[in-house]
Amino acid sequence: MIKKAEFVISNTDYRLCPKENLPEYAFIGRSNVGKSSLINALVNNKKLAKTSSTPGKTQLINHFIINDQWFLVDLPGYGYAKTSKTQRALFHEMISNYLLNRSSLVALFVLIDSRHKLQNIDNEFMIFLAESQIPFVIVFTKTDKLGKNILKKNTDNFRKEMLKSWEEIPKIFLTSSETKEGVIEITKYITKLNLNLK
Ligand code: GTP
Ligand code: MG
């Protein structure tokens, strides 16, 4: 389904991103959660988006064009403790300006490490999305690092925690860039959204 994937441009300013005439899907989440790796798994090219075991690798808004028809966008992570306050504030501004102003953004994928409990920073970020009416889904990453039972326990627990402050829980995908779990499901989901736009 993804036959072609090419890097287009990197930006710090949303106003310099490609023309908003194609649908786009962006990936966000804490630093090191696996955003760039998941994009690479989706396009089946380990070198397209830059990944690193050190948090803070992706520092720009990166556009990739898929099948000449839609964009995947790799964003910097939030909540990276080691960057300076000024740098964090700049990242925050860059990301929120992009999210609030990008009219062609169809859906945002919010990535969460499947080993972690619901964290304040993720919950607060999702509340910001809901308040800003930015459509999003949740993606649990790195499922290969957990056994089936613990994974189930963690995801049930996450849903339960979320229901304490949310009326409804968005769609959740389980993924691994290592085993490729969830890759087909995400591709199909995007394909379906693209068709709905026509
Ligand atoms: P920043 O750009 O720094 O915000 O990070 P990111 O969210 O883009 O994470 P990235 O894809 O660079 O991955 C971070 C680290 O996690 C790398 O060492 C990856 O190899 C590893 N990683 C990512 N996804 C998976 C996964 O599904 N399974 C495993 N085992 N490791 C993963
Ligand atoms: Mg990255």
mmCIF file with all atom_site columns, C-alpha atoms and ligand atoms in Angstrom:
data_model
loop_
_atom_site.group_PDB
_atom_site.id
_atom_site.type_symbol
_atom_site.label_atom_id
_atom_site.label_alt_id
_atom_site.label_comp_id
_atom_site.label_asym_id
_atom_site.label_entity_id
_atom_site.label_seq_id
_atom_site.pdbx_PDB_ins_code
_atom_site.Cartn_x
_atom_site.Cartn_y
_atom_site.Cartn_z
_atom_site.occupancy
_atom_site.B_iso_or_equiv
_atom_site.pdbx_formal_charge
_atom_site.auth_seq_id
_atom_site.auth_comp_id
_atom_site.auth_asym_id
_atom_site.auth_atom_id
_atom_site.pdbx_PDB_model_num
ATOM   1   C  CA  . MET A 1 1   ? 0.000   0.000   0.000  1.00 0.00 ? 1   MET A CA  1
ATOM   2   C  CA  . ILE A 1 2   ? 2.950   2.330   0.598  1.00 0.00 ? 2   ILE A CA  1
ATOM   3   C  CA  . LYS A 1 3   ? 4.890   2.064   -2.638 1.00 0.00 ? 3   LYS A CA  1
ATOM   4   C  CA  . LYS A 1 4   ? 6.941   5.212   -2.531 1.00 0.00 ? 4   LYS A CA  1
ATOM   5   C  CA  . ALA A 1 5   ? 8.239   7.394   0.294  1.00 0.00 ? 5   ALA A CA  1
ATOM   6   C  CA  . GLU A 1 6   ? 10.479  10.411  -0.140 1.00 0.00 ? 6   GLU A CA  1
ATOM   7   C  CA  . PHE A 1 7   ? 11.859  13.082  2.132  1.00 0.00 ? 7   PHE A CA  1
ATOM   8   C  CA  . VAL A 1 8   ? 10.560  16.540  1.157  1.00 0.00 ? 8   VAL A CA  1
ATOM   9   C  CA  . ILE A 1 9   ? 11.688  19.221  3.600  1.00 0.00 ? 9   ILE A CA  1
ATOM   10  C  CA  . SER A 1 10  ? 12.576  20.000  7.223  1.00 0.00 ? 10  SER A CA  1
ATOM   11  C  CA  . ASN A 1 11  ? 11.368  23.174  8.923  1.00 0.00 ? 11  ASN A CA  1
ATOM   12  C  CA  . THR A 1 12  ? 11.263  24.979  12.215 1.00 0.00 ? 12  THR A CA  1
ATOM   13  C  CA  . ASP A 1 13  ? 8.459   27.240  10.979 1.00 0.00 ? 13  ASP A CA  1
ATOM   14  C  CA  . TYR A 1 14  ? 5.069   25.750  10.051 1.00 0.00 ? 14  TYR A CA  1
ATOM   15  C  CA  . ARG A 1 15  ? 4.599   28.549  7.502  1.00 0.00 ? 15  ARG A CA  1
ATOM   16  C  CA  . LEU A 1 16  ? 7.464   27.147  5.431  1.00 0.00 ? 16  LEU A CA  1
ATOM   17  C  CA  . CYS A 1 17  ? 6.031   23.617  5.293  1.00 0.00 ? 17  CYS A CA  1
ATOM   18  C  CA  . PRO A 1 18  ? 4.759   22.268  1.928  1.00 0.00 ? 18  PRO A CA  1
ATOM   19  C  CA  . LYS A 1 19  ? 1.514   23.655  0.470  1.00 0.00 ? 19  LYS A CA  1
ATOM   20  C  CA  . GLU A 1 20  ? -1.523  22.390  2.329  1.00 0.00 ? 20  GLU A CA  1
ATOM   21  C  CA  . ASN A 1 21  ? -3.078  20.700  -0.667 1.00 0.00 ? 21  ASN A CA  1
ATOM   22  C  CA  . LEU A 1 22  ? -2.417  17.084  0.360  1.00 0.00 ? 22  LEU A CA  1
ATOM   23  C  CA  . PRO A 1 23  ? -3.660  15.270  3.463  1.00 0.00 ? 23  PRO A CA  1
ATOM   24  C  CA  . GLU A 1 24  ? -1.098  14.727  6.182  1.00 0.00 ? 24  GLU A CA  1
ATOM   25  C  CA  . TYR A 1 25  ? -0.587  12.571  9.253  1.00 0.00 ? 25  TYR A CA  1
ATOM   26  C  CA  . ALA A 1 26  ? 1.875   13.535  11.957 1.00 0.00 ? 26  ALA A CA  1
ATOM   27  C  CA  . PHE A 1 27  ? 3.614   11.527  14.663 1.00 0.00 ? 27  PHE A CA  1
ATOM   28  C  CA  . ILE A 1 28  ? 4.222   12.952  18.080 1.00 0.00 ? 28  ILE A CA  1
ATOM   29  C  CA  . GLY A 1 29  ? 5.052   11.819  21.609 1.00 0.00 ? 29  GLY A CA  1
ATOM   30  C  CA  . ARG A 1 30  ? 7.796   11.986  24.177 1.00 0.00 ? 30  ARG A CA  1
ATOM   31  C  CA  . SER A 1 31  ? 11.388  11.948  23.042 1.00 0.00 ? 31  SER A CA  1
ATOM   32  C  CA  . ASN A 1 32  ? 12.660  8.448   22.314 1.00 0.00 ? 32  ASN A CA  1
ATOM   33  C  CA  . VAL A 1 33  ? 9.167   6.899   22.230 1.00 0.00 ? 33  VAL A CA  1
ATOM   34  C  CA  . GLY A 1 34  ? 9.835   5.626   18.702 1.00 0.00 ? 34  GLY A CA  1
ATOM   35  C  CA  . LYS A 1 35  ? 8.204   8.141   16.334 1.00 0.00 ? 35  LYS A CA  1
ATOM   36  C  CA  . SER A 1 36  ? 10.887  8.129   13.663 1.00 0.00 ? 36  SER A CA  1
ATOM   37  C  CA  . SER A 1 37  ? 11.297  4.344   13.898 1.00 0.00 ? 37  SER A CA  1
ATOM   38  C  CA  . LEU A 1 38  ? 7.570   3.801   13.395 1.00 0.00 ? 38  LEU A CA  1
ATOM   39  C  CA  . ILE A 1 39  ? 7.564   6.043   10.325 1.00 0.00 ? 39  ILE A CA  1
ATOM   40  C  CA  . ASN A 1 40  ? 10.443  3.973   8.956  1.00 0.00 ? 40  ASN A CA  1
ATOM   41  C  CA  . ALA A 1 41  ? 8.541   0.758   9.700  1.00 0.00 ? 41  ALA A CA  1
ATOM   42  C  CA  . LEU A 1 42  ? 5.476   2.116   7.876  1.00 0.00 ? 42  LEU A CA  1
ATOM   43  C  CA  . VAL A 1 43  ? 7.472   2.986   4.765  1.00 0.00 ? 43  VAL A CA  1
ATOM   44  C  CA  . ASN A 1 44  ? 9.718   -0.055  5.096  1.00 0.00 ? 44  ASN A CA  1
ATOM   45  C  CA  . ASN A 1 45  ? 12.918  1.977   4.957  1.00 0.00 ? 45  ASN A CA  1
ATOM   46  C  CA  . LYS A 1 46  ? 15.096  2.134   8.049  1.00 0.00 ? 46  LYS A CA  1
ATOM   47  C  CA  . LYS A 1 47  ? 16.931  5.182   6.779  1.00 0.00 ? 47  LYS A CA  1
ATOM   48  C  CA  . LEU A 1 48  ? 14.136  7.551   5.821  1.00 0.00 ? 48  LEU A CA  1
ATOM   49  C  CA  . ALA A 1 49  ? 13.600  9.242   9.190  1.00 0.00 ? 49  ALA A CA  1
ATOM   50  C  CA  . LYS A 1 50  ? 16.625  9.703   11.435 1.00 0.00 ? 50  LYS A CA  1
ATOM   51  C  CA  . THR A 1 51  ? 16.486  7.645   14.624 1.00 0.00 ? 51  THR A CA  1
ATOM   52  C  CA  . SER A 1 52  ? 18.743  7.430   17.652 1.00 0.00 ? 52  SER A CA  1
ATOM   53  C  CA  . SER A 1 53  ? 18.974  5.679   20.996 1.00 0.00 ? 53  SER A CA  1
ATOM   54  C  CA  . THR A 1 54  ? 19.654  9.122   22.507 1.00 0.00 ? 54  THR A CA  1
ATOM   55  C  CA  . PRO A 1 55  ? 16.507  11.218  23.090 1.00 0.00 ? 55  PRO A CA  1
ATOM   56  C  CA  . GLY A 1 56  ? 16.138  14.515  21.238 1.00 0.00 ? 56  GLY A CA  1
ATOM   57  C  CA  . LYS A 1 57  ? 17.157  13.256  17.793 1.00 0.00 ? 57  LYS A CA  1
ATOM   58  C  CA  . THR A 1 58  ? 14.352  14.781  15.737 1.00 0.00 ? 58  THR A CA  1
ATOM   59  C  CA  . GLN A 1 59  ? 14.517  18.559  16.104 1.00 0.00 ? 59  GLN A CA  1
ATOM   60  C  CA  . LEU A 1 60  ? 12.521  19.756  13.109 1.00 0.00 ? 60  LEU A CA  1
ATOM   61  C  CA  . ILE A 1 61  ? 9.169   19.313  11.386 1.00 0.00 ? 61  ILE A CA  1
ATOM   62  C  CA  . ASN A 1 62  ? 10.001  16.714  8.737  1.00 0.00 ? 62  ASN A CA  1
ATOM   63  C  CA  . HIS A 1 63  ? 7.733   16.098  5.765  1.00 0.00 ? 63  HIS A CA  1
ATOM   64  C  CA  . PHE A 1 64  ? 7.815   12.841  3.798  1.00 0.00 ? 64  PHE A CA  1
ATOM   65  C  CA  . ILE A 1 65  ? 5.617   12.368  0.759  1.00 0.00 ? 65  ILE A CA  1
ATOM   66  C  CA  . ILE A 1 66  ? 3.959   8.991   0.352  1.00 0.00 ? 66  ILE A CA  1
ATOM   67  C  CA  . ASN A 1 67  ? 2.844   7.556   -3.013 1.00 0.00 ? 67  ASN A CA  1
ATOM   68  C  CA  . ASP A 1 68  ? 2.996   11.166  -4.293 1.00 0.00 ? 68  ASP A CA  1
ATOM   69  C  CA  . GLN A 1 69  ? -0.360  11.639  -2.571 1.00 0.00 ? 69  GLN A CA  1
ATOM   70  C  CA  . TRP A 1 70  ? -0.089  12.347  1.136  1.00 0.00 ? 70  TRP A CA  1
ATOM   71  C  CA  . PHE A 1 71  ? 2.402   13.357  3.791  1.00 0.00 ? 71  PHE A CA  1
ATOM   72  C  CA  . LEU A 1 72  ? 3.786   11.645  6.858  1.00 0.00 ? 72  LEU A CA  1
ATOM   73  C  CA  . VAL A 1 73  ? 5.265   14.138  9.310  1.00 0.00 ? 73  VAL A CA  1
ATOM   74  C  CA  . ASP A 1 74  ? 7.926   13.336  11.881 1.00 0.00 ? 74  ASP A CA  1
ATOM   75  C  CA  . LEU A 1 75  ? 7.913   15.821  14.753 1.00 0.00 ? 75  LEU A CA  1
ATOM   76  C  CA  . PRO A 1 76  ? 10.346  16.459  17.607 1.00 0.00 ? 76  PRO A CA  1
ATOM   77  C  CA  . GLY A 1 77  ? 9.534   14.837  20.922 1.00 0.00 ? 77  GLY A CA  1
ATOM   78  C  CA  . TYR A 1 78  ? 8.153   16.685  23.881 1.00 0.00 ? 78  TYR A CA  1
ATOM   79  C  CA  . GLY A 1 79  ? 9.301   16.459  27.474 1.00 0.00 ? 79  GLY A CA  1
ATOM   80  C  CA  . TYR A 1 80  ? 12.973  15.898  26.875 1.00 0.00 ? 80  TYR A CA  1
ATOM   81  C  CA  . ALA A 1 81  ? 14.541  16.821  30.200 1.00 0.00 ? 81  ALA A CA  1
ATOM   82  C  CA  . LYS A 1 82  ? 18.095  17.358  29.038 1.00 0.00 ? 82  LYS A CA  1
ATOM   83  C  CA  . THR A 1 83  ? 17.462  20.219  26.646 1.00 0.00 ? 83  THR A CA  1
ATOM   84  C  CA  . SER A 1 84  ? 17.590  23.736  28.054 1.00 0.00 ? 84  SER A CA  1
ATOM   85  C  CA  . LYS A 1 85  ? 14.438  25.572  29.112 1.00 0.00 ? 85  LYS A CA  1
ATOM   86  C  CA  . THR A 1 86  ? 14.810  27.942  26.192 1.00 0.00 ? 86  THR A CA  1
ATOM   87  C  CA  . GLN A 1 87  ? 15.186  25.056  23.765 1.00 0.00 ? 87  GLN A CA  1
ATOM   88  C  CA  . ARG A 1 88  ? 12.141  23.277  25.234 1.00 0.00 ? 88  ARG A CA  1
ATOM   89  C  CA  . ALA A 1 89  ? 10.071  26.462  24.943 1.00 0.00 ? 89  ALA A CA  1
ATOM   90  C  CA  . LEU A 1 90  ? 11.131  26.834  21.297 1.00 0.00 ? 90  LEU A CA  1
ATOM   91  C  CA  . PHE A 1 91  ? 10.205  23.209  20.535 1.00 0.00 ? 91  PHE A CA  1
ATOM   92  C  CA  . HIS A 1 92  ? 6.894   23.678  22.259 1.00 0.00 ? 92  HIS A CA  1
ATOM   93  C  CA  . GLU A 1 93  ? 6.147   26.782  20.232 1.00 0.00 ? 93  GLU A CA  1
ATOM   94  C  CA  . MET A 1 94  ? 7.190   25.124  16.988 1.00 0.00 ? 94  MET A CA  1
ATOM   95  C  CA  . ILE A 1 95  ? 5.022   22.056  17.634 1.00 0.00 ? 95  ILE A CA  1
ATOM   96  C  CA  . SER A 1 96  ? 1.951   23.903  18.870 1.00 0.00 ? 96  SER A CA  1
ATOM   97  C  CA  . ASN A 1 97  ? 2.092   26.421  16.028 1.00 0.00 ? 97  ASN A CA  1
ATOM   98  C  CA  . TYR A 1 98  ? 2.272   23.556  13.568 1.00 0.00 ? 98  TYR A CA  1
ATOM   99  C  CA  . LEU A 1 99  ? -0.607  21.659  15.202 1.00 0.00 ? 99  LEU A CA  1
ATOM   100 C  CA  . LEU A 1 100 ? -2.857  24.682  15.585 1.00 0.00 ? 100 LEU A CA  1
ATOM   101 C  CA  . ASN A 1 101 ? -2.316  26.072  12.107 1.00 0.00 ? 101 ASN A CA  1
ATOM   102 C  CA  . ARG A 1 102 ? -1.864  23.159  9.765  1.00 0.00 ? 102 ARG A CA  1
ATOM   103 C  CA  . SER A 1 103 ? -5.202  22.909  7.987  1.00 0.00 ? 103 SER A CA  1
ATOM   104 C  CA  . SER A 1 104 ? -4.241  19.779  6.022  1.00 0.00 ? 104 SER A CA  1
ATOM   105 C  CA  . LEU A 1 105 ? -3.482  17.757  9.151  1.00 0.00 ? 105 LEU A CA  1
ATOM   106 C  CA  . VAL A 1 106 ? -6.055  14.956  9.060  1.00 0.00 ? 106 VAL A CA  1
ATOM   107 C  CA  . ALA A 1 107 ? -4.986  13.099  12.190 1.00 0.00 ? 107 ALA A CA  1
ATOM   108 C  CA  . LEU A 1 108 ? -2.233  13.097  14.734 1.00 0.00 ? 108 LEU A CA  1
ATOM   109 C  CA  . PHE A 1 109 ? -0.728  9.871   16.077 1.00 0.00 ? 109 PHE A CA  1
ATOM   110 C  CA  . VAL A 1 110 ? 0.196   10.272  19.735 1.00 0.00 ? 110 VAL A CA  1
ATOM   111 C  CA  . LEU A 1 111 ? 2.835   7.705   20.608 1.00 0.00 ? 111 LEU A CA  1
ATOM   112 C  CA  . ILE A 1 112 ? 3.154   6.260   24.086 1.00 0.00 ? 112 ILE A CA  1
ATOM   113 C  CA  . ASP A 1 113 ? 5.686   3.698   25.270 1.00 0.00 ? 113 ASP A CA  1
ATOM   114 C  CA  . SER A 1 114 ? 3.669   0.572   26.042 1.00 0.00 ? 114 SER A CA  1
ATOM   115 C  CA  . ARG A 1 115 ? 5.839   -0.071  29.108 1.00 0.00 ? 115 ARG A CA  1
ATOM   116 C  CA  . HIS A 1 116 ? 4.708   3.134   30.807 1.00 0.00 ? 116 HIS A CA  1
ATOM   117 C  CA  . LYS A 1 117 ? 1.668   4.113   32.822 1.00 0.00 ? 117 LYS A CA  1
ATOM   118 C  CA  . LEU A 1 118 ? -0.384  7.116   31.771 1.00 0.00 ? 118 LEU A CA  1
ATOM   119 C  CA  . GLN A 1 119 ? 1.936   10.033  32.467 1.00 0.00 ? 119 GLN A CA  1
ATOM   120 C  CA  . ASN A 1 120 ? 0.863   13.594  33.220 1.00 0.00 ? 120 ASN A CA  1
ATOM   121 C  CA  . ILE A 1 121 ? 2.811   15.029  30.336 1.00 0.00 ? 121 ILE A CA  1
ATOM   122 C  CA  . ASP A 1 122 ? 1.000   12.770  27.830 1.00 0.00 ? 122 ASP A CA  1
ATOM   123 C  CA  . ASN A 1 123 ? -2.384  13.305  29.423 1.00 0.00 ? 123 ASN A CA  1
ATOM   124 C  CA  . GLU A 1 124 ? -1.912  17.074  29.457 1.00 0.00 ? 124 GLU A CA  1
ATOM   125 C  CA  . PHE A 1 125 ? -0.813  17.013  25.852 1.00 0.00 ? 125 PHE A CA  1
ATOM   126 C  CA  . MET A 1 126 ? -3.920  15.024  24.856 1.00 0.00 ? 126 MET A CA  1
ATOM   127 C  CA  . ILE A 1 127 ? -6.122  17.457  26.799 1.00 0.00 ? 127 ILE A CA  1
ATOM   128 C  CA  . PHE A 1 128 ? -4.549  20.288  24.805 1.00 0.00 ? 128 PHE A CA  1
ATOM   129 C  CA  . LEU A 1 129 ? -5.368  18.376  21.592 1.00 0.00 ? 129 LEU A CA  1
ATOM   130 C  CA  . ALA A 1 130 ? -8.974  17.778  22.625 1.00 0.00 ? 130 ALA A CA  1
ATOM   131 C  CA  . GLU A 1 131 ? -9.417  21.424  23.624 1.00 0.00 ? 131 GLU A CA  1
ATOM   132 C  CA  . SER A 1 132 ? -7.906  22.545  20.334 1.00 0.00 ? 132 SER A CA  1
ATOM   133 C  CA  . GLN A 1 133 ? -10.070 20.081  18.389 1.00 0.00 ? 133 GLN A CA  1
ATOM   134 C  CA  . ILE A 1 134 ? -7.108  18.362  16.834 1.00 0.00 ? 134 ILE A CA  1
ATOM   135 C  CA  . PRO A 1 135 ? -8.137  14.796  15.912 1.00 0.00 ? 135 PRO A CA  1
ATOM   136 C  CA  . PHE A 1 136 ? -5.795  12.182  17.356 1.00 0.00 ? 136 PHE A CA  1
ATOM   137 C  CA  . VAL A 1 137 ? -5.366  8.484   18.002 1.00 0.00 ? 137 VAL A CA  1
ATOM   138 C  CA  . ILE A 1 138 ? -3.075  6.728   20.464 1.00 0.00 ? 138 ILE A CA  1
ATOM   139 C  CA  . VAL A 1 139 ? -0.249  4.414   19.458 1.00 0.00 ? 139 VAL A CA  1
ATOM   140 C  CA  . PHE A 1 140 ? 1.462   2.182   21.985 1.00 0.00 ? 140 PHE A CA  1
ATOM   141 C  CA  . THR A 1 141 ? 5.041   1.586   20.886 1.00 0.00 ? 141 THR A CA  1
ATOM   142 C  CA  . LYS A 1 142 ? 7.769   -1.004  21.534 1.00 0.00 ? 142 LYS A CA  1
ATOM   143 C  CA  . THR A 1 143 ? 5.340   -3.848  22.258 1.00 0.00 ? 143 THR A CA  1
ATOM   144 C  CA  . ASP A 1 144 ? 8.179   -6.279  21.464 1.00 0.00 ? 144 ASP A CA  1
ATOM   145 C  CA  . LYS A 1 145 ? 9.752   -5.297  24.784 1.00 0.00 ? 145 LYS A CA  1
ATOM   146 C  CA  . LEU A 1 146 ? 6.866   -6.765  26.788 1.00 0.00 ? 146 LEU A CA  1
ATOM   147 C  CA  . GLY A 1 147 ? 5.337   -10.193 27.214 1.00 0.00 ? 147 GLY A CA  1
ATOM   148 C  CA  . LYS A 1 148 ? 1.746   -10.617 26.085 1.00 0.00 ? 148 LYS A CA  1
ATOM   149 C  CA  . ASN A 1 149 ? 0.276   -10.685 29.594 1.00 0.00 ? 149 ASN A CA  1
ATOM   150 C  CA  . ILE A 1 150 ? 2.092   -7.605  30.832 1.00 0.00 ? 150 ILE A CA  1
ATOM   151 C  CA  . LEU A 1 151 ? 1.223   -5.767  27.650 1.00 0.00 ? 151 LEU A CA  1
ATOM   152 C  CA  . LYS A 1 152 ? -2.446  -6.558  28.175 1.00 0.00 ? 152 LYS A CA  1
ATOM   153 C  CA  . LYS A 1 153 ? -2.240  -5.504  31.819 1.00 0.00 ? 153 LYS A CA  1
ATOM   154 C  CA  . ASN A 1 154 ? -0.511  -2.229  30.927 1.00 0.00 ? 154 ASN A CA  1
ATOM   155 C  CA  . THR A 1 155 ? -2.933  -1.311  28.170 1.00 0.00 ? 155 THR A CA  1
ATOM   156 C  CA  . ASP A 1 156 ? -5.998  -2.179  30.306 1.00 0.00 ? 156 ASP A CA  1
ATOM   157 C  CA  . ASN A 1 157 ? -4.548  -0.111  33.083 1.00 0.00 ? 157 ASN A CA  1
ATOM   158 C  CA  . PHE A 1 158 ? -3.849  2.792   30.740 1.00 0.00 ? 158 PHE A CA  1
ATOM   159 C  CA  . ARG A 1 159 ? -7.467  2.770   29.517 1.00 0.00 ? 159 ARG A CA  1
ATOM   160 C  CA  . LYS A 1 160 ? -8.704  2.647   33.103 1.00 0.00 ? 160 LYS A CA  1
ATOM   161 C  CA  . GLU A 1 161 ? -6.501  5.585   34.124 1.00 0.00 ? 161 GLU A CA  1
ATOM   162 C  CA  . MET A 1 162 ? -7.588  7.577   31.107 1.00 0.00 ? 162 MET A CA  1
ATOM   163 C  CA  . LEU A 1 163 ? -11.253 7.000   31.852 1.00 0.00 ? 163 LEU A CA  1
ATOM   164 C  CA  . LYS A 1 164 ? -10.764 8.841   35.138 1.00 0.00 ? 164 LYS A CA  1
ATOM   165 C  CA  . SER A 1 165 ? -10.507 12.114  33.238 1.00 0.00 ? 165 SER A CA  1
ATOM   166 C  CA  . TRP A 1 166 ? -11.849 11.261  29.755 1.00 0.00 ? 166 TRP A CA  1
ATOM   167 C  CA  . GLU A 1 167 ? -15.386 10.438  28.718 1.00 0.00 ? 167 GLU A CA  1
ATOM   168 C  CA  . GLU A 1 168 ? -14.216 8.579   25.699 1.00 0.00 ? 168 GLU A CA  1
ATOM   169 C  CA  . ILE A 1 169 ? -10.924 7.015   24.754 1.00 0.00 ? 169 ILE A CA  1
ATOM   170 C  CA  . PRO A 1 170 ? -9.569  7.502   21.258 1.00 0.00 ? 170 PRO A CA  1
ATOM   171 C  CA  . LYS A 1 171 ? -8.674  4.620   19.007 1.00 0.00 ? 171 LYS A CA  1
ATOM   172 C  CA  . ILE A 1 172 ? -5.585  2.761   20.222 1.00 0.00 ? 172 ILE A CA  1
ATOM   173 C  CA  . PHE A 1 173 ? -3.015  0.918   18.078 1.00 0.00 ? 173 PHE A CA  1
ATOM   174 C  CA  . LEU A 1 174 ? -0.456  -1.545  19.432 1.00 0.00 ? 174 LEU A CA  1
ATOM   175 C  CA  . THR A 1 175 ? 2.808   -1.320  17.531 1.00 0.00 ? 175 THR A CA  1
ATOM   176 C  CA  . SER A 1 176 ? 6.403   -2.408  17.316 1.00 0.00 ? 176 SER A CA  1
ATOM   177 C  CA  . SER A 1 177 ? 8.923   -1.178  14.790 1.00 0.00 ? 177 SER A CA  1
ATOM   178 C  CA  . GLU A 1 178 ? 10.918  -4.336  15.480 1.00 0.00 ? 178 GLU A CA  1
ATOM   179 C  CA  . THR A 1 179 ? 8.204   -6.956  14.866 1.00 0.00 ? 179 THR A CA  1
ATOM   180 C  CA  . LYS A 1 180 ? 6.122   -4.615  12.650 1.00 0.00 ? 180 LYS A CA  1
ATOM   181 C  CA  . GLU A 1 181 ? 3.074   -5.236  14.806 1.00 0.00 ? 181 GLU A CA  1
ATOM   182 C  CA  . GLY A 1 182 ? 0.381   -2.671  13.965 1.00 0.00 ? 182 GLY A CA  1
ATOM   183 C  CA  . VAL A 1 183 ? 2.082   -1.392  10.818 1.00 0.00 ? 183 VAL A CA  1
ATOM   184 C  CA  . ILE A 1 184 ? -0.564  -2.784  8.466  1.00 0.00 ? 184 ILE A CA  1
ATOM   185 C  CA  . GLU A 1 185 ? -3.350  -1.536  10.728 1.00 0.00 ? 185 GLU A CA  1
ATOM   186 C  CA  . ILE A 1 186 ? -1.992  2.028   10.739 1.00 0.00 ? 186 ILE A CA  1
ATOM   187 C  CA  . THR A 1 187 ? -1.464  2.008   6.975  1.00 0.00 ? 187 THR A CA  1
ATOM   188 C  CA  . LYS A 1 188 ? -5.021  0.776   6.464  1.00 0.00 ? 188 LYS A CA  1
ATOM   189 C  CA  . TYR A 1 189 ? -6.356  3.392   8.840  1.00 0.00 ? 189 TYR A CA  1
ATOM   190 C  CA  . ILE A 1 190 ? -4.629  6.186   6.914  1.00 0.00 ? 190 ILE A CA  1
ATOM   191 C  CA  . THR A 1 191 ? -5.778  4.741   3.585  1.00 0.00 ? 191 THR A CA  1
ATOM   192 C  CA  . LYS A 1 192 ? -9.356  4.744   4.861  1.00 0.00 ? 192 LYS A CA  1
ATOM   193 C  CA  . LEU A 1 193 ? -9.120  8.351   6.073  1.00 0.00 ? 193 LEU A CA  1
ATOM   194 C  CA  . ASN A 1 194 ? -7.664  9.380   2.720  1.00 0.00 ? 194 ASN A CA  1
ATOM   195 C  CA  . LEU A 1 195 ? -10.582 7.736   0.901  1.00 0.00 ? 195 LEU A CA  1
ATOM   196 C  CA  . ASN A 1 196 ? -13.087 9.492   3.163  1.00 0.00 ? 196 ASN A CA  1
ATOM   197 C  CA  . LEU A 1 197 ? -11.620 12.837  2.136  1.00 0.00 ? 197 LEU A CA  1
ATOM   198 C  CA  . LYS A 1 198 ? -12.391 12.218  -1.533 1.00 0.00 ? 198 LYS A CA  1
HETATM 199 P  P1  . GTP B 2 .   ? 13.183  11.696  19.198 1.00 0.00 ? 1   GTP B P1  1
HETATM 200 O  O1  . GTP B 2 .   ? 13.312  12.020  17.739 1.00 0.00 ? 1   GTP B O1  1
HETATM 201 O  O2  . GTP B 2 .   ? 14.469  11.846  19.913 1.00 0.00 ? 1   GTP B O2  1
HETATM 202 O  O3  . GTP B 2 .   ? 12.078  12.438  19.857 1.00 0.00 ? 1   GTP B O3  1
HETATM 203 O  O4  . GTP B 2 .   ? 12.842  10.113  19.339 1.00 0.00 ? 1   GTP B O4  1
HETATM 204 P  P2  . GTP B 2 .   ? 11.826  9.203   18.521 1.00 0.00 ? 1   GTP B P2  1
HETATM 205 O  O5  . GTP B 2 .   ? 10.525  9.188   19.222 1.00 0.00 ? 1   GTP B O5  1
HETATM 206 O  O6  . GTP B 2 .   ? 11.811  9.564   17.084 1.00 0.00 ? 1   GTP B O6  1
HETATM 207 O  O7  . GTP B 2 .   ? 12.472  7.756   18.731 1.00 0.00 ? 1   GTP B O7  1
HETATM 208 P  P3  . GTP B 2 .   ? 13.348  6.894   17.696 1.00 0.00 ? 1   GTP B P3  1
HETATM 209 O  O8  . GTP B 2 .   ? 12.495  6.362   16.606 1.00 0.00 ? 1   GTP B O8  1
HETATM 210 O  O9  . GTP B 2 .   ? 14.560  7.655   17.325 1.00 0.00 ? 1   GTP B O9  1
HETATM 211 O  O10 . GTP B 2 .   ? 13.713  5.654   18.627 1.00 0.00 ? 1   GTP B O10 1
HETATM 212 C  C1  . GTP B 2 .   ? 14.349  5.807   19.876 1.00 0.00 ? 1   GTP B C1  1
HETATM 213 C  C2  . GTP B 2 .   ? 15.001  4.506   20.268 1.00 0.00 ? 1   GTP B C2  1
HETATM 214 O  O11 . GTP B 2 .   ? 14.011  3.501   20.511 1.00 0.00 ? 1   GTP B O11 1
HETATM 215 C  C3  . GTP B 2 .   ? 15.928  3.919   19.199 1.00 0.00 ? 1   GTP B C3  1
HETATM 216 O  O12 . GTP B 2 .   ? 17.025  3.332   19.852 1.00 0.00 ? 1   GTP B O12 1
HETATM 217 C  C4  . GTP B 2 .   ? 15.065  2.873   18.522 1.00 0.00 ? 1   GTP B C4  1
HETATM 218 O  O13 . GTP B 2 .   ? 15.811  1.820   17.953 1.00 0.00 ? 1   GTP B O13 1
HETATM 219 C  C5  . GTP B 2 .   ? 14.233  2.358   19.688 1.00 0.00 ? 1   GTP B C5  1
HETATM 220 N  N1  . GTP B 2 .   ? 12.926  1.868   19.228 1.00 0.00 ? 1   GTP B N1  1
HETATM 221 C  C6  . GTP B 2 .   ? 12.010  2.556   18.530 1.00 0.00 ? 1   GTP B C6  1
HETATM 222 N  N2  . GTP B 2 .   ? 10.927  1.801   18.287 1.00 0.00 ? 1   GTP B N2  1
HETATM 223 C  C7  . GTP B 2 .   ? 11.163  0.597   18.834 1.00 0.00 ? 1   GTP B C7  1
HETATM 224 C  C8  . GTP B 2 .   ? 10.425  -0.623  18.915 1.00 0.00 ? 1   GTP B C8  1
HETATM 225 O  O14 . GTP B 2 .   ? 9.302   -0.768  18.434 1.00 0.00 ? 1   GTP B O14 1
HETATM 226 N  N3  . GTP B 2 .   ? 11.006  -1.651  19.586 1.00 0.00 ? 1   GTP B N3  1
HETATM 227 C  C9  . GTP B 2 .   ? 12.244  -1.548  20.160 1.00 0.00 ? 1   GTP B C9  1
HETATM 228 N  N4  . GTP B 2 .   ? 12.710  -2.612  20.818 1.00 0.00 ? 1   GTP B N4  1
HETATM 229 N  N5  . GTP B 2 .   ? 12.970  -0.427  20.093 1.00 0.00 ? 1   GTP B N5  1
HETATM 230 C  C10 . GTP B 2 .   ? 12.438  0.637   19.438 1.00 0.00 ? 1   GTP B C10 1
HETATM 231 MG MG  . MG  B 3 .   ? 12.603  11.121  16.088 1.00 0.00 ? 2   MG  B MG  1
#
